Amino acid sequence: MLTIAIKNSLREKRSASIELNEIEEMKVFRPSEEEFKDPINYIEMLYNQGMQEYGCVKIIPPASYKPPSALNKHSAQKLPTRYQTLQQLSQSKPFETNLEGMTCQEIIDKDLGKHEYKELTERQQYDELEKKFWYLVDHSQSEKTVVEYAADLPANEFGTQAIGEEVKADFDHPWNLNKMYLNHNSLLQF
């Protein structure tokens, strides 16, 4: 099935010419403090309201929920990163991996939003920034742009060991996706 999807995506030769403001915004939900205590019940409530028709929704936690950063931004620990040339995204080429990695500070210093796209980010012109991104993806002959990032890192290896108790306490929060299977009535238990 995946092979067919990739072959079909390679057949697409024309760019979609739709403006970002024409795309319907994702449905957003803001659970109350009480609703936020039980993710399984909250998700079931959304399902019972027919939200599965959207495929994807955004759940914004209550304002009181302020999870601490699990990464020590001043650590010398190197984080493995992934990188890809934007112009290769539409060609189904995989991300490359930099196993040597970079420190948090090196990643922050390399942030394209602080350099090449500083003007757009300072003026909060995120629609323009997104248009630029998709232009680079769609036009393989445009200036080569490489994006490198560190994501999907196991917190137990790259975070919580070196951080204080506030992060460790948050590690057991019911919305922690790594522990969602432990929640009562979670289908992920099976």
PDB file of C-alpha atoms in Angstrom:
ATOM      1  CA  MET A   1       0.000   0.000   0.000  1.00  0.00           C
ATOM      2  CA  LEU A   2       2.815   2.400   0.904  1.00  0.00           C
ATOM      3  CA  THR A   3       4.639   1.567  -2.342  1.00  0.00           C
ATOM      4  CA  ILE A   4       1.510   2.438  -4.353  1.00  0.00           C
ATOM      5  CA  ALA A   5       1.084   5.724  -2.470  1.00  0.00           C
ATOM      6  CA  ILE A   6       4.714   6.684  -3.157  1.00  0.00           C
ATOM      7  CA  LYS A   7       4.392   5.797  -6.861  1.00  0.00           C
ATOM      8  CA  ASN A   8       1.208   7.859  -7.105  1.00  0.00           C
ATOM      9  CA  SER A   9       2.856  10.812  -5.390  1.00  0.00           C
ATOM     10  CA  LEU A  10       5.723  10.700  -7.883  1.00  0.00           C
ATOM     11  CA  ARG A  11       3.228  10.934 -10.766  1.00  0.00           C
ATOM     12  CA  GLU A  12       2.018  14.331  -9.589  1.00  0.00           C
ATOM     13  CA  LYS A  13       3.684  16.855 -11.875  1.00  0.00           C
ATOM     14  CA  ARG A  14       1.689  20.017 -11.246  1.00  0.00           C
ATOM     15  CA  SER A  15       1.676  22.173  -8.158  1.00  0.00           C
ATOM     16  CA  ALA A  16      -1.514  22.822  -6.275  1.00  0.00           C
ATOM     17  CA  SER A  17      -2.338  26.480  -6.660  1.00  0.00           C
ATOM     18  CA  ILE A  18      -4.410  27.153  -3.597  1.00  0.00           C
ATOM     19  CA  GLU A  19      -3.912  30.068  -1.264  1.00  0.00           C
ATOM     20  CA  LEU A  20      -3.247  29.246   2.376  1.00  0.00           C
ATOM     21  CA  ASN A  21      -6.225  31.317   3.467  1.00  0.00           C
ATOM     22  CA  GLU A  22      -8.493  29.071   1.338  1.00  0.00           C
ATOM     23  CA  ILE A  23      -7.591  25.983   3.386  1.00  0.00           C
ATOM     24  CA  GLU A  24     -10.044  25.252   6.177  1.00  0.00           C
ATOM     25  CA  GLU A  25      -8.468  25.647   9.600  1.00  0.00           C
ATOM     26  CA  MET A  26      -8.106  22.589  11.788  1.00  0.00           C
ATOM     27  CA  LYS A  27     -10.795  22.163  14.441  1.00  0.00           C
ATOM     28  CA  VAL A  28      -9.491  23.396  17.798  1.00  0.00           C
ATOM     29  CA  PHE A  29     -10.664  22.192  21.205  1.00  0.00           C
ATOM     30  CA  ARG A  30      -9.822  23.597  24.625  1.00  0.00           C
ATOM     31  CA  PRO A  31     -10.641  21.171  27.439  1.00  0.00           C
ATOM     32  CA  SER A  32     -11.502  22.512  30.870  1.00  0.00           C
ATOM     33  CA  GLU A  33      -9.238  21.732  33.832  1.00  0.00           C
ATOM     34  CA  GLU A  34     -11.542  18.849  34.747  1.00  0.00           C
ATOM     35  CA  GLU A  35     -11.758  17.460  31.181  1.00  0.00           C
ATOM     36  CA  PHE A  36      -7.969  17.652  30.839  1.00  0.00           C
ATOM     37  CA  LYS A  37      -7.476  15.236  33.735  1.00  0.00           C
ATOM     38  CA  ASP A  38      -8.704  12.269  31.673  1.00  0.00           C
ATOM     39  CA  PRO A  39      -7.521  12.189  28.045  1.00  0.00           C
ATOM     40  CA  ILE A  40      -9.313   8.944  27.191  1.00  0.00           C
ATOM     41  CA  ASN A  41     -12.724  10.309  28.272  1.00  0.00           C
ATOM     42  CA  TYR A  42     -12.046  13.608  26.491  1.00  0.00           C
ATOM     43  CA  ILE A  43     -11.068  11.926  23.231  1.00  0.00           C
ATOM     44  CA  GLU A  44     -14.105   9.628  23.500  1.00  0.00           C
ATOM     45  CA  MET A  45     -16.333  12.692  23.983  1.00  0.00           C
ATOM     46  CA  LEU A  46     -14.885  14.238  20.791  1.00  0.00           C
ATOM     47  CA  TYR A  47     -15.449  10.961  18.956  1.00  0.00           C
ATOM     48  CA  ASN A  48     -19.075  10.842  20.119  1.00  0.00           C
ATOM     49  CA  GLN A  49     -19.511  14.376  18.735  1.00  0.00           C
ATOM     50  CA  GLY A  50     -18.383  13.137  15.298  1.00  0.00           C
ATOM     51  CA  MET A  51     -14.941  14.743  15.301  1.00  0.00           C
ATOM     52  CA  GLN A  52     -13.360  11.681  13.651  1.00  0.00           C
ATOM     53  CA  GLU A  53     -14.672  13.068  10.329  1.00  0.00           C
ATOM     54  CA  TYR A  54     -11.947  15.706  10.481  1.00  0.00           C
ATOM     55  CA  GLY A  55      -9.112  13.175  10.541  1.00  0.00           C
ATOM     56  CA  CYS A  56      -7.112  15.472  12.787  1.00  0.00           C
ATOM     57  CA  VAL A  57      -8.005  17.993  15.474  1.00  0.00           C
ATOM     58  CA  LYS A  58      -5.971  20.273  17.713  1.00  0.00           C
ATOM     59  CA  ILE A  59      -6.360  20.003  21.475  1.00  0.00           C
ATOM     60  CA  ILE A  60      -4.982  22.969  23.404  1.00  0.00           C
ATOM     61  CA  PRO A  61      -4.472  22.350  27.121  1.00  0.00           C
ATOM     62  CA  PRO A  62      -5.811  24.728  29.777  1.00  0.00           C
ATOM     63  CA  ALA A  63      -3.682  27.835  30.341  1.00  0.00           C
ATOM     64  CA  SER A  64      -2.578  26.474  33.723  1.00  0.00           C
ATOM     65  CA  TYR A  65      -0.750  23.557  32.072  1.00  0.00           C
ATOM     66  CA  LYS A  66       2.863  24.648  31.631  1.00  0.00           C
ATOM     67  CA  PRO A  67       5.028  21.606  30.937  1.00  0.00           C
ATOM     68  CA  PRO A  68       8.697  22.201  31.649  1.00  0.00           C
ATOM     69  CA  SER A  69      11.274  21.668  28.932  1.00  0.00           C
ATOM     70  CA  ALA A  70      12.774  18.213  29.163  1.00  0.00           C
ATOM     71  CA  LEU A  71      15.983  19.403  27.513  1.00  0.00           C
ATOM     72  CA  ASN A  72      18.799  21.213  29.224  1.00  0.00           C
ATOM     73  CA  LYS A  73      19.563  23.971  26.713  1.00  0.00           C
ATOM     74  CA  HIS A  74      22.998  24.525  28.263  1.00  0.00           C
ATOM     75  CA  SER A  75      24.108  20.898  28.171  1.00  0.00           C
ATOM     76  CA  ALA A  76      27.081  19.806  26.061  1.00  0.00           C
ATOM     77  CA  GLN A  77      25.204  16.611  25.191  1.00  0.00           C
ATOM     78  CA  LYS A  78      24.891  16.119  21.427  1.00  0.00           C
ATOM     79  CA  LEU A  79      21.418  15.369  20.070  1.00  0.00           C
ATOM     80  CA  PRO A  80      21.133  13.284  16.903  1.00  0.00           C
ATOM     81  CA  THR A  81      19.548  15.385  14.169  1.00  0.00           C
ATOM     82  CA  ARG A  82      17.756  14.775  10.899  1.00  0.00           C
ATOM     83  CA  TYR A  83      18.100  16.896   7.837  1.00  0.00           C
ATOM     84  CA  GLN A  84      16.630  17.104   4.377  1.00  0.00           C
ATOM     85  CA  THR A  85      16.885  19.343   1.396  1.00  0.00           C
ATOM     86  CA  LEU A  86      13.429  20.951   1.018  1.00  0.00           C
ATOM     87  CA  GLN A  87      13.564  20.605  -2.748  1.00  0.00           C
ATOM     88  CA  GLN A  88      13.712  16.798  -2.311  1.00  0.00           C
ATOM     89  CA  LEU A  89      10.580  16.487  -0.154  1.00  0.00           C
ATOM     90  CA  SER A  90       8.296  16.161  -3.182  1.00  0.00           C
ATOM     91  CA  GLN A  91      10.571  13.421  -4.553  1.00  0.00           C
ATOM     92  CA  SER A  92       9.896  11.115  -1.573  1.00  0.00           C
ATOM     93  CA  LYS A  93      13.558  11.090  -0.595  1.00  0.00           C
ATOM     94  CA  PRO A  94      14.122  10.118   3.045  1.00  0.00           C
ATOM     95  CA  PHE A  95      15.595  12.353   5.700  1.00  0.00           C
ATOM     96  CA  GLU A  96      19.301  11.947   6.328  1.00  0.00           C
ATOM     97  CA  THR A  97      20.611  11.483   9.861  1.00  0.00           C
ATOM     98  CA  ASN A  98      23.468  13.295  11.530  1.00  0.00           C
ATOM     99  CA  LEU A  99      24.441  10.792  14.221  1.00  0.00           C
ATOM    100  CA  GLU A 100      27.274  13.043  15.426  1.00  0.00           C
ATOM    101  CA  GLY A 101      24.531  15.481  16.375  1.00  0.00           C
ATOM    102  CA  MET A 102      24.510  19.003  17.741  1.00  0.00           C
ATOM    103  CA  THR A 103      24.028  20.588  21.152  1.00  0.00           C
ATOM    104  CA  CYS A 104      20.825  22.517  21.906  1.00  0.00           C
ATOM    105  CA  GLN A 105      22.749  25.778  21.647  1.00  0.00           C
ATOM    106  CA  GLU A 106      24.144  24.820  18.218  1.00  0.00           C
ATOM    107  CA  ILE A 107      20.613  24.088  17.014  1.00  0.00           C
ATOM    108  CA  ILE A 108      19.351  27.423  18.368  1.00  0.00           C
ATOM    109  CA  ASP A 109      22.248  29.286  16.735  1.00  0.00           C
ATOM    110  CA  LYS A 110      21.520  27.642  13.386  1.00  0.00           C
ATOM    111  CA  ASP A 111      17.797  28.583  13.454  1.00  0.00           C
ATOM    112  CA  LEU A 112      16.781  29.837   9.987  1.00  0.00           C
ATOM    113  CA  GLY A 113      14.120  31.993  11.653  1.00  0.00           C
ATOM    114  CA  LYS A 114      16.904  34.034  13.268  1.00  0.00           C
ATOM    115  CA  HIS A 115      18.897  34.419  10.068  1.00  0.00           C
ATOM    116  CA  GLU A 116      17.526  33.984   6.526  1.00  0.00           C
ATOM    117  CA  TYR A 117      13.885  34.455   7.522  1.00  0.00           C
ATOM    118  CA  LYS A 118      14.387  36.829  10.449  1.00  0.00           C
ATOM    119  CA  GLU A 119      12.301  39.620   8.922  1.00  0.00           C
ATOM    120  CA  LEU A 120       9.289  37.339   8.385  1.00  0.00           C
ATOM    121  CA  THR A 121       9.480  35.846  11.879  1.00  0.00           C
ATOM    122  CA  GLU A 122       9.955  39.215  13.597  1.00  0.00           C
ATOM    123  CA  ARG A 123       6.873  40.590  11.827  1.00  0.00           C
ATOM    124  CA  GLN A 124       5.035  37.312  12.567  1.00  0.00           C
ATOM    125  CA  GLN A 125       4.282  36.814   8.869  1.00  0.00           C
ATOM    126  CA  TYR A 126       3.901  33.079   9.241  1.00  0.00           C
ATOM    127  CA  ASP A 127       1.666  32.723   6.156  1.00  0.00           C
ATOM    128  CA  GLU A 128       4.444  34.238   4.049  1.00  0.00           C
ATOM    129  CA  LEU A 129       6.990  31.960   5.684  1.00  0.00           C
ATOM    130  CA  GLU A 130       4.826  28.933   4.929  1.00  0.00           C
ATOM    131  CA  LYS A 131       4.388  30.065   1.303  1.00  0.00           C
ATOM    132  CA  LYS A 132       8.179  30.311   1.025  1.00  0.00           C
ATOM    133  CA  PHE A 133       8.514  26.792   2.455  1.00  0.00           C
ATOM    134  CA  TRP A 134       6.077  25.280  -0.064  1.00  0.00           C
ATOM    135  CA  TYR A 135       7.669  27.216  -2.918  1.00  0.00           C
ATOM    136  CA  LEU A 136      11.025  25.618  -2.055  1.00  0.00           C
ATOM    137  CA  VAL A 137       9.417  22.179  -1.827  1.00  0.00           C
ATOM    138  CA  ASP A 138       7.612  22.556  -5.183  1.00  0.00           C
ATOM    139  CA  HIS A 139      10.471  24.077  -7.175  1.00  0.00           C
ATOM    140  CA  SER A 140      13.422  21.712  -7.337  1.00  0.00           C
ATOM    141  CA  GLN A 141      15.469  24.254  -9.282  1.00  0.00           C
ATOM    142  CA  SER A 142      15.159  26.916  -6.541  1.00  0.00           C
ATOM    143  CA  GLU A 143      18.015  27.729  -4.166  1.00  0.00           C
ATOM    144  CA  LYS A 144      18.998  24.617  -2.185  1.00  0.00           C
ATOM    145  CA  THR A 145      17.683  24.857   1.381  1.00  0.00           C
ATOM    146  CA  VAL A 146      18.549  22.258   4.008  1.00  0.00           C
ATOM    147  CA  VAL A 147      16.514  21.935   7.196  1.00  0.00           C
ATOM    148  CA  GLU A 148      18.085  20.206  10.175  1.00  0.00           C
ATOM    149  CA  TYR A 149      16.250  19.465  13.396  1.00  0.00           C
ATOM    150  CA  ALA A 150      16.236  17.259  16.481  1.00  0.00           C
ATOM    151  CA  ALA A 151      12.844  15.744  17.211  1.00  0.00           C
ATOM    152  CA  ASP A 152      11.306  12.490  18.345  1.00  0.00           C
ATOM    153  CA  LEU A 153      14.086  12.037  20.884  1.00  0.00           C
ATOM    154  CA  PRO A 154      13.553   9.597  23.733  1.00  0.00           C
ATOM    155  CA  ALA A 155      13.181  11.814  26.809  1.00  0.00           C
ATOM    156  CA  ASN A 156      14.671   9.156  29.074  1.00  0.00           C
ATOM    157  CA  GLU A 157      17.900   9.303  27.039  1.00  0.00           C
ATOM    158  CA  PHE A 158      18.077  12.992  26.082  1.00  0.00           C
ATOM    159  CA  GLY A 159      16.090  14.805  28.723  1.00  0.00           C
ATOM    160  CA  THR A 160      14.708  13.830  32.077  1.00  0.00           C
ATOM    161  CA  GLN A 161      17.898  12.304  33.500  1.00  0.00           C
ATOM    162  CA  ALA A 162      19.642  15.663  33.671  1.00  0.00           C
ATOM    163  CA  ILE A 163      16.616  17.765  34.623  1.00  0.00           C
ATOM    164  CA  GLY A 164      14.936  18.456  37.946  1.00  0.00           C
ATOM    165  CA  GLU A 165      11.928  16.943  39.656  1.00  0.00           C
ATOM    166  CA  GLU A 166       9.385  19.177  37.857  1.00  0.00           C
ATOM    167  CA  VAL A 167      10.085  17.359  34.576  1.00  0.00           C
ATOM    168  CA  LYS A 168      10.018  13.947  36.211  1.00  0.00           C
ATOM    169  CA  ALA A 169       6.613  14.751  37.725  1.00  0.00           C
ATOM    170  CA  ASP A 170       5.318  15.818  34.323  1.00  0.00           C
ATOM    171  CA  PHE A 171       6.627  12.583  32.834  1.00  0.00           C
ATOM    172  CA  ASP A 172       3.688  10.771  34.498  1.00  0.00           C
ATOM    173  CA  HIS A 173       1.065  13.240  33.224  1.00  0.00           C
ATOM    174  CA  PRO A 174      -1.964  11.437  31.657  1.00  0.00           C
ATOM    175  CA  TRP A 175      -1.407  13.247  28.315  1.00  0.00           C
ATOM    176  CA  ASN A 176       2.168  11.933  28.012  1.00  0.00           C
ATOM    177  CA  LEU A 177       1.855   9.910  24.806  1.00  0.00           C
ATOM    178  CA  ASN A 178       4.616   7.553  25.919  1.00  0.00           C
ATOM    179  CA  LYS A 179       2.451   6.530  28.859  1.00  0.00           C
ATOM    180  CA  MET A 180      -1.029   6.901  27.340  1.00  0.00           C
ATOM    181  CA  TYR A 181      -1.393   3.109  27.271  1.00  0.00           C
ATOM    182  CA  LEU A 182      -1.404   3.106  31.090  1.00  0.00           C
ATOM    183  CA  ASN A 183      -4.580   5.216  31.270  1.00  0.00           C
ATOM    184  CA  HIS A 184      -7.795   3.495  32.336  1.00  0.00           C
ATOM    185  CA  ASN A 185      -9.872   2.310  29.315  1.00  0.00           C
ATOM    186  CA  SER A 186      -7.036   2.963  26.843  1.00  0.00           C
ATOM    187  CA  LEU A 187      -7.197   0.659  23.826  1.00  0.00           C
ATOM    188  CA  LEU A 188      -3.428   1.009  23.679  1.00  0.00           C
ATOM    189  CA  GLN A 189      -3.226  -1.440  26.624  1.00  0.00           C
ATOM    190  CA  PHE A 190      -3.826  -4.358  24.283  1.00  0.00           C
TER     191      PHE A 190
END
